[in-house]
Coordinates of C-alpha atoms in Angstrom, one line a residue:
M634 CA 27.7 52.7 76.5
V635 CA 24.2 51.2 76.5
L636 CA 21.7 53.3 74.5
K637 CA 18.0 52.6 75.0
I638 CA 15.6 53.9 72.4
T639 CA 12.9 55.8 74.2
N640 CA 10.9 57.4 71.5
L641 CA 10.3 57.5 67.7
T642 CA 8.8 60.5 66.0
V643 CA 8.0 60.7 62.3
K644 CA 6.9 63.8 60.3
D645 CA 5.6 64.4 56.8
V646 CA 8.0 66.9 55.2
R647 CA 7.3 68.1 51.7
F648 CA 9.0 70.6 49.4
P649 CA 6.9 72.2 46.5
T650 CA 9.4 71.3 43.8
S651 CA 6.6 70.9 41.3
L652 CA 6.3 74.7 41.1
Q653 CA 9.6 74.9 39.1
Q654 CA 9.2 71.4 37.5
H655 CA 12.3 70.1 39.4
G656 CA 12.2 66.3 39.2
S657 CA 9.7 66.1 36.4
D658 CA 9.8 63.1 34.0
A659 CA 7.6 61.1 31.7
M660 CA 5.7 59.5 34.4
H661 CA 6.0 61.9 37.4
T662 CA 5.1 65.2 35.9
D663 CA 4.6 67.3 39.0
P664 CA 6.7 65.8 41.9
D665 CA 6.9 67.6 45.3
Y666 CA 10.1 66.1 46.8
S667 CA 9.1 64.8 50.2
A668 CA 10.2 62.6 53.1
A669 CA 8.8 60.6 55.9
Y670 CA 11.4 61.9 58.4
V671 CA 12.2 59.8 61.4
V672 CA 14.0 60.7 64.7
L673 CA 15.0 58.1 67.2
E674 CA 15.5 59.4 70.8
T675 CA 17.6 57.6 73.4
D676 CA 18.0 57.8 77.2
R677 CA 21.5 59.3 76.7
G678 CA 20.4 62.2 74.6
L679 CA 22.0 60.9 71.4
K680 CA 19.6 60.8 68.4
G681 CA 19.4 58.9 65.2
Y682 CA 17.9 60.4 62.0
G683 CA 16.4 58.6 59.0
L684 CA 14.1 59.2 56.1
T685 CA 12.5 57.6 53.1
F686 CA 11.8 59.5 49.9
T687 CA 8.4 60.2 48.3
V688 CA 7.1 62.6 45.7
G689 CA 4.2 64.2 47.6
K690 CA 0.8 62.6 47.9
G691 CA 1.0 59.4 49.8
T692 CA 3.7 60.5 52.2
E693 CA 1.0 60.5 55.0
I694 CA 0.5 56.7 54.3
V695 CA 4.2 56.1 54.8
V696 CA 4.1 58.0 58.0
C697 CA 1.3 55.7 59.2
A698 CA 3.4 52.7 58.3
V699 CA 6.4 54.1 60.3
E700 CA 4.1 54.6 63.3
A701 CA 3.0 51.0 63.0
L702 CA 6.6 49.9 63.1
A703 CA 7.5 52.0 66.1
A704 CA 6.4 49.3 68.6
F705 CA 9.2 47.0 67.3
I706 CA 12.0 49.4 68.2
V707 CA 10.9 51.7 71.1
G708 CA 12.2 50.2 74.3
K709 CA 15.0 48.3 72.7
S710 CA 18.7 49.2 73.2
L711 CA 20.9 49.9 70.2
E712 CA 23.2 47.1 71.4
E713 CA 20.3 44.7 71.4
I714 CA 19.4 45.7 67.8
V715 CA 22.9 45.6 66.2
G716 CA 23.9 42.6 68.2
D717 CA 21.5 40.6 66.1
F718 CA 20.8 43.1 63.3
R719 CA 19.8 40.3 60.9
G720 CA 17.2 39.2 63.4
F721 CA 16.0 42.8 63.9
Y722 CA 15.7 43.3 60.2
R723 CA 13.7 40.2 59.9
L724 CA 11.5 41.3 62.9
L725 CA 10.6 44.4 60.9
T726 CA 10.1 42.7 57.6
S727 CA 8.5 39.4 58.6
D728 CA 6.1 40.0 61.5
G729 CA 3.4 37.4 61.1
Q730 CA 0.7 40.0 60.5
M731 CA 2.5 43.1 59.2
R732 CA 4.2 41.2 56.4
W733 CA 0.8 40.6 54.7
I734 CA 0.9 44.2 53.4
G735 CA 4.4 43.6 51.9
P736 CA 6.2 41.4 52.2
E737 CA 9.4 43.5 51.7
K738 CA 7.8 45.8 49.2
G739 CA 5.6 48.9 48.8
V740 CA 4.7 51.3 51.6
I741 CA 5.7 49.1 54.5
H742 CA 9.2 48.6 53.0
L743 CA 9.6 52.3 52.5
A744 CA 8.7 52.7 56.2
T745 CA 11.2 50.0 57.1
A746 CA 13.9 51.9 55.2
A747 CA 13.1 55.1 57.2
V748 CA 13.3 53.3 60.5
L749 CA 16.5 51.4 59.7
N750 CA 18.2 54.4 58.2
A751 CA 17.7 56.1 61.6
V752 CA 19.2 53.0 63.3
W753 CA 22.3 53.1 61.0
D754 CA 22.7 56.8 61.6
L755 CA 22.6 56.2 65.4
W756 CA 25.0 53.2 65.2
A757 CA 27.4 55.2 62.9
R758 CA 27.7 57.9 65.6
V759 CA 28.7 55.3 68.2
E760 CA 31.2 52.9 66.6
G761 CA 32.8 51.5 63.4
K762 CA 32.2 48.1 61.9
D763 CA 34.4 45.2 60.7
P764 CA 33.6 42.8 57.8
K765 CA 32.0 40.1 60.0
Q766 CA 29.7 42.7 61.6
I767 CA 28.7 43.9 58.2
V768 CA 27.9 40.5 56.9
S769 CA 25.9 39.8 60.1
C770 CA 23.5 42.6 59.2
I771 CA 22.4 41.0 55.9
D772 CA 19.3 38.7 55.6
F773 CA 20.5 36.1 53.2
R774 CA 17.1 34.4 53.0
Y775 CA 15.9 33.9 49.4
I776 CA 19.3 34.9 47.9
T777 CA 21.6 32.0 48.8
D778 CA 21.3 30.6 45.3
A779 CA 23.1 33.7 44.2
L780 CA 25.2 34.7 47.2
T781 CA 26.0 32.9 50.4
E782 CA 27.1 34.4 53.7
E783 CA 30.5 32.7 53.2
E784 CA 30.9 34.3 49.7
A785 CA 30.0 37.7 51.1
L786 CA 32.6 37.6 53.8
E787 CA 35.2 36.4 51.3
I788 CA 34.5 39.4 49.1
L789 CA 34.8 41.8 52.0
M790 CA 38.0 40.2 53.3
K791 CA 39.6 40.2 49.8
A792 CA 38.8 43.9 49.5
Q793 CA 40.8 44.6 52.6
E794 CA 43.9 44.6 50.4
G795 CA 44.5 48.1 49.1
K796 CA 41.7 49.5 51.2
Q797 CA 43.7 52.3 52.8
Q798 CA 44.9 53.5 49.4
R799 CA 41.4 53.7 48.2
V800 CA 40.3 55.6 51.3
D801 CA 43.2 58.1 50.6
Q802 CA 42.2 58.3 47.0
M803 CA 38.5 59.1 47.8
L804 CA 39.6 61.7 50.4
K805 CA 41.7 63.4 47.8
E806 CA 39.7 63.0 44.6
G807 CA 36.1 61.9 45.6
Y808 CA 33.7 59.6 43.8
P809 CA 32.7 60.3 40.2
A810 CA 29.2 61.8 39.8
Y811 CA 26.8 62.5 37.0
T812 CA 24.1 65.2 36.9
T813 CA 20.4 64.9 36.2
S814 CA 19.7 68.5 37.2
C815 CA 20.1 70.0 33.7
A816 CA 17.4 68.1 31.8
W817 CA 14.2 67.5 33.7
L818 CA 11.4 66.9 31.3
G819 CA 9.5 70.0 32.3
Y820 CA 12.4 72.4 31.7
S821 CA 12.3 74.7 28.7
D822 CA 15.1 74.6 26.1
Q823 CA 16.4 77.9 27.3
Q824 CA 16.6 76.6 30.9
L825 CA 18.2 73.4 29.7
Q826 CA 20.9 75.2 27.7
Q827 CA 21.7 77.5 30.6
L828 CA 22.0 74.7 33.2
C829 CA 24.0 72.6 30.8
T830 CA 26.4 75.5 30.1
D831 CA 26.8 76.1 33.9
A832 CA 27.4 72.4 34.5
L833 CA 30.1 72.2 31.8
N834 CA 31.8 75.3 33.3
S835 CA 31.7 73.5 36.7
G836 CA 33.5 70.5 35.4
W837 CA 30.6 68.1 34.8
T838 CA 31.3 65.5 32.0
R839 CA 28.4 63.1 32.6
F840 CA 24.8 64.1 31.9
K841 CA 21.4 62.4 32.1
V842 CA 18.3 63.4 30.0
K843 CA 14.7 62.6 30.8
V844 CA 12.9 61.0 27.8
G845 CA 9.7 59.1 27.0
A846 CA 6.9 61.6 26.5
D847 CA 7.3 62.4 22.8
L848 CA 9.9 60.8 20.4
E849 CA 10.4 63.8 18.2
D850 CA 10.8 66.0 21.3
D851 CA 13.3 63.5 22.7
K852 CA 15.3 63.6 19.5
R853 CA 15.4 67.4 19.6
R854 CA 16.4 67.6 23.3
C855 CA 19.0 64.8 23.0
R856 CA 20.5 66.5 19.9
L857 CA 20.6 69.8 21.7
I858 CA 22.4 68.4 24.7
R859 CA 24.8 66.2 22.7
Q860 CA 25.8 69.3 20.7
M861 CA 26.4 71.2 23.9
I862 CA 28.4 68.6 25.7
G863 CA 30.3 67.3 22.7
P864 CA 31.1 63.8 21.5
D865 CA 33.4 62.8 24.3
N866 CA 31.3 63.5 27.3
V867 CA 28.9 60.8 28.6
L868 CA 25.1 61.0 28.0
M869 CA 22.5 58.8 29.6
I870 CA 18.7 58.7 29.0
D871 CA 15.9 57.9 31.5
A872 CA 12.3 56.9 30.6
N873 CA 11.0 56.3 34.1
Q874 CA 9.1 53.2 33.2
R875 CA 7.2 54.8 30.3
W876 CA 7.2 52.0 27.6
D877 CA 6.2 48.5 26.8
V878 CA 9.1 46.2 25.9
A879 CA 8.8 46.4 22.1
E880 CA 8.1 50.2 22.3
A881 CA 11.2 50.6 24.4
I882 CA 13.4 48.8 21.9
S883 CA 12.0 50.8 19.0
W884 CA 12.2 54.2 20.8
V885 CA 15.7 53.8 22.1
S886 CA 16.9 52.5 18.8
S887 CA 15.7 55.8 17.3
L888 CA 17.8 57.7 19.9
A889 CA 20.9 55.6 19.3
E890 CA 22.5 58.3 17.1
F891 CA 23.1 60.3 20.3
K892 CA 25.3 57.6 21.8
P893 CA 23.6 57.1 25.2
L894 CA 25.6 54.9 27.6
W895 CA 22.3 53.5 29.0
I896 CA 18.6 53.7 28.9
E897 CA 17.2 53.8 32.5
E898 CA 14.0 52.3 33.5
P899 CA 12.7 51.6 30.0
T900 CA 9.7 49.6 31.2
S901 CA 7.9 48.4 34.3
P902 CA 10.4 48.1 37.2
D903 CA 8.9 44.7 37.9
D904 CA 9.4 43.2 34.5
I905 CA 12.7 41.3 34.8
L906 CA 12.3 39.3 31.6
G907 CA 11.3 42.5 29.7
H908 CA 14.5 44.2 30.8
A909 CA 16.4 41.2 29.7
A910 CA 14.8 41.3 26.2
I911 CA 15.5 45.0 26.0
S912 CA 19.1 44.5 27.1
K913 CA 19.6 41.8 24.4
A914 CA 18.1 43.9 21.7
L915 CA 20.1 47.1 22.5
A916 CA 23.4 45.4 23.0
P917 CA 24.5 45.6 19.3
L918 CA 23.9 49.4 19.5
G919 CA 26.2 49.7 22.5
I920 CA 23.4 50.8 24.8
G921 CA 23.1 49.3 28.3
V922 CA 20.1 49.0 30.5
A923 CA 20.0 50.6 34.0
S924 CA 17.3 50.1 36.6
G925 CA 16.8 49.7 40.3
E926 CA 15.4 52.8 41.9
Q927 CA 11.9 51.2 42.2
C928 CA 13.2 47.6 42.5
H929 CA 11.4 46.3 45.6
N930 CA 14.0 44.1 47.3
R931 CA 17.1 42.0 47.1
V932 CA 15.2 39.1 45.6
M933 CA 14.3 41.1 42.5
F934 CA 17.8 42.4 42.1
K935 CA 19.0 38.7 42.4
Q936 CA 16.7 37.8 39.5
F937 CA 17.7 40.9 37.4
L938 CA 21.3 39.8 37.8
Q939 CA 20.7 36.1 37.1
A940 CA 18.8 37.0 33.9
S941 CA 21.5 39.4 32.7
A942 CA 18.7 42.0 32.5
L943 CA 20.8 44.9 33.7
Q944 CA 24.2 46.3 32.7
F945 CA 24.1 48.9 35.4
V946 CA 22.6 48.3 38.9
Q947 CA 20.9 51.4 40.5
I948 CA 20.5 50.9 44.2
D949 CA 18.3 53.3 46.2
S950 CA 19.0 54.1 49.9
C951 CA 15.2 54.4 50.7
R952 CA 13.5 51.9 48.3
L953 CA 15.3 48.8 49.7
G954 CA 15.4 47.9 53.4
S955 CA 18.1 50.4 54.3
V956 CA 21.9 49.6 54.4
N957 CA 21.1 46.0 55.4
E958 CA 19.5 45.1 52.1
N959 CA 21.7 47.4 50.0
L960 CA 24.7 45.6 51.3
A961 CA 23.3 42.4 49.8
V962 CA 22.8 44.0 46.4
L963 CA 26.2 45.5 46.4
L964 CA 27.8 42.1 47.1
M965 CA 25.6 40.3 44.5
A966 CA 26.4 43.0 41.9
H967 CA 30.1 42.5 42.5
K968 CA 29.8 38.7 42.2
F969 CA 27.9 39.1 38.9
Q970 CA 30.4 41.8 37.7
V971 CA 27.8 44.4 37.1
P972 CA 28.7 48.0 38.0
V973 CA 26.7 49.9 40.6
C974 CA 25.5 53.4 39.7
P975 CA 23.1 54.6 42.5
H976 CA 19.9 56.5 42.1
A977 CA 20.0 59.8 44.0
G978 CA 17.2 61.9 42.5
G979 CA 15.3 63.1 45.5
V980 CA 15.5 65.0 48.8
G981 CA 18.2 63.5 51.0
L982 CA 19.1 60.7 48.6
C983 CA 22.5 62.2 47.7
E984 CA 23.3 62.6 51.4
L985 CA 22.4 58.9 52.1
V986 CA 23.7 57.1 49.0
Q987 CA 27.2 58.7 49.0
H988 CA 27.9 56.4 52.0
L989 CA 26.9 53.3 50.1
I990 CA 28.8 54.0 46.9
L991 CA 31.9 54.9 48.8
F992 CA 31.6 51.7 50.7
D993 CA 31.2 49.8 47.5
Y994 CA 34.5 51.2 46.0
I995 CA 36.5 51.0 49.2
S996 CA 35.3 47.7 50.7
V997 CA 33.6 45.7 47.9
S998 CA 34.4 46.3 44.2
A999 CA 37.6 48.3 44.3
K1000 CA 36.7 49.5 40.8
L1001 CA 35.7 52.8 39.2
S1002 CA 35.3 51.7 35.6
N1003 CA 31.8 52.5 34.2
R1004 CA 30.8 53.6 37.7
M1005 CA 29.3 56.9 38.8
C1006 CA 26.7 58.2 41.3
E1007 CA 23.7 60.4 40.4
Y1008 CA 23.6 64.0 41.7
V1009 CA 20.7 66.4 41.7
D1010 CA 21.3 70.0 42.9
H1011 CA 18.1 70.4 44.9
L1012 CA 17.3 70.9 48.6
H1013 CA 20.8 70.2 50.1
E1014 CA 20.6 73.4 52.1
H1015 CA 18.0 71.8 54.4
F1016 CA 20.5 69.3 55.9
I1017 CA 22.9 69.7 58.8
N1018 CA 25.7 68.0 56.8
P1019 CA 24.9 68.5 53.1
V1020 CA 26.6 66.5 50.4
V1021 CA 29.8 68.1 49.1
I1022 CA 30.5 68.1 45.4
R1023 CA 34.0 69.1 44.1
D1024 CA 34.9 68.9 40.4
A1025 CA 31.9 66.7 39.7
H1026 CA 32.9 64.2 42.4
Y1027 CA 31.3 63.3 45.8
M1028 CA 33.7 64.2 48.5
P1029 CA 33.5 61.8 51.5
P1030 CA 31.5 63.0 54.5
K1031 CA 33.6 63.7 57.5
D1032 CA 31.0 63.7 60.3
P1033 CA 29.8 60.5 61.8
G1034 CA 26.3 59.3 61.0
Y1035 CA 24.2 58.8 57.8
S1036 CA 24.1 62.5 56.9
C1037 CA 20.3 62.8 56.8
E1038 CA 19.7 65.0 59.8
M1039 CA 17.6 68.0 58.7
L1040 CA 17.6 71.5 60.0
D1041 CA 14.8 71.9 62.6
S1042 CA 13.7 75.1 60.9
S1043 CA 13.4 73.3 57.5
V1044 CA 11.3 70.6 59.0
Q1045 CA 9.0 73.1 60.7
M1046 CA 8.6 75.3 57.6
H1047 CA 7.9 72.3 55.3
Q1048 CA 5.9 70.0 57.5
Y1049 CA 2.7 69.1 55.7
P1050 CA 0.1 70.5 55.8
E1051 CA 0.7 72.8 58.8
G1052 CA 4.2 74.2 57.9
E1053 CA 4.4 77.9 56.9
V1054 CA 5.4 77.1 53.3
W1055 CA 2.2 75.1 52.8
K1056 CA 0.0 77.5 54.6
L1057 CA 1.1 80.3 52.2
L1058 CA 0.6 78.1 49.2
F1059 CA -2.9 77.1 50.3
A1060 CA -3.8 80.7 50.9
K1061 CA -2.9 81.6 47.3
K1062 CA -5.3 79.0 45.9

């Protein structure tokens, strides 16, 4: 069936999460979880849905960037796109004029992710993919010194062994998750304790705490959570890029008594050698370094891996160039033997990234050791096929697509600034 893409629409959808301090951390103190929400329409009535995540202000800029990319996709058939997906990816990311405002980074790359996420959603509703098709989607330019196309195919072919057993395992048990929802930086101690108690009663064993604003406050909050979850459950800490390198080493060393598995985003997300220095300094304390949610592209991930700067790779379904670029990172991480623990703190990110991490286990790494996927318990009710968590595990989605189609009513209510939710909030000011 030939599907011609006849239209692309994009909307600025924002949720006022800052009112309850959901998502608050040391650098983003008042986030309103938001999305540039894309719908691809076809001549056969089938639609593809995609989004990229933002935290409020600036979403309108991403919307403009998506609209600028629309000319590259409207009028093409799905078969034309996926028949040379690598070429189409490069068309979006390497246009002779458009790439000047990137290349492959920033607002234009967020927009690329939204458009390509919608393409993958549409393609997933139509057909499955074999290893050769998957490799053909990846742009290997700039990363062949770390991973070649031949190596990528070899990894995928090798993982075919035992694949069905892993599929069956995931359908039965799900993929292990950790929660960030208990300890946003803006939460009171009382709220933190209640959420932590509820999470423990629901079977959660892995917890992440936001840190970085005040050392003594971090010690108090980490002590509180460690006492609540006990010595055997897993604790991670996340500074959201707050510190300089030396400050990060000193600050995290002061929190070592609470036995965190990792420190996440200890410094600038662009500072590869800084992350390497922090990793080396914290290794004797048994604390790893995790990062990636604001890593621009596959080239930066390549360098992070080559420099041994990360002990945990955190892919993001909307920061990189959709599935295409995330595939490259999953395969490189496997080659360098660094576990992937995706970022999913934002609207729609859990719905999207569950597909990537399930693919990683089933078709790439075949490993679960030191691997888990982030989960935040916010805004899932706005999706047609919300993520399903059972016993602190992601249960595989059963409907075709990329799981990011939103309810029409939610889009209308939260569209910025004309949605009813925002009209009411503006009226109160």
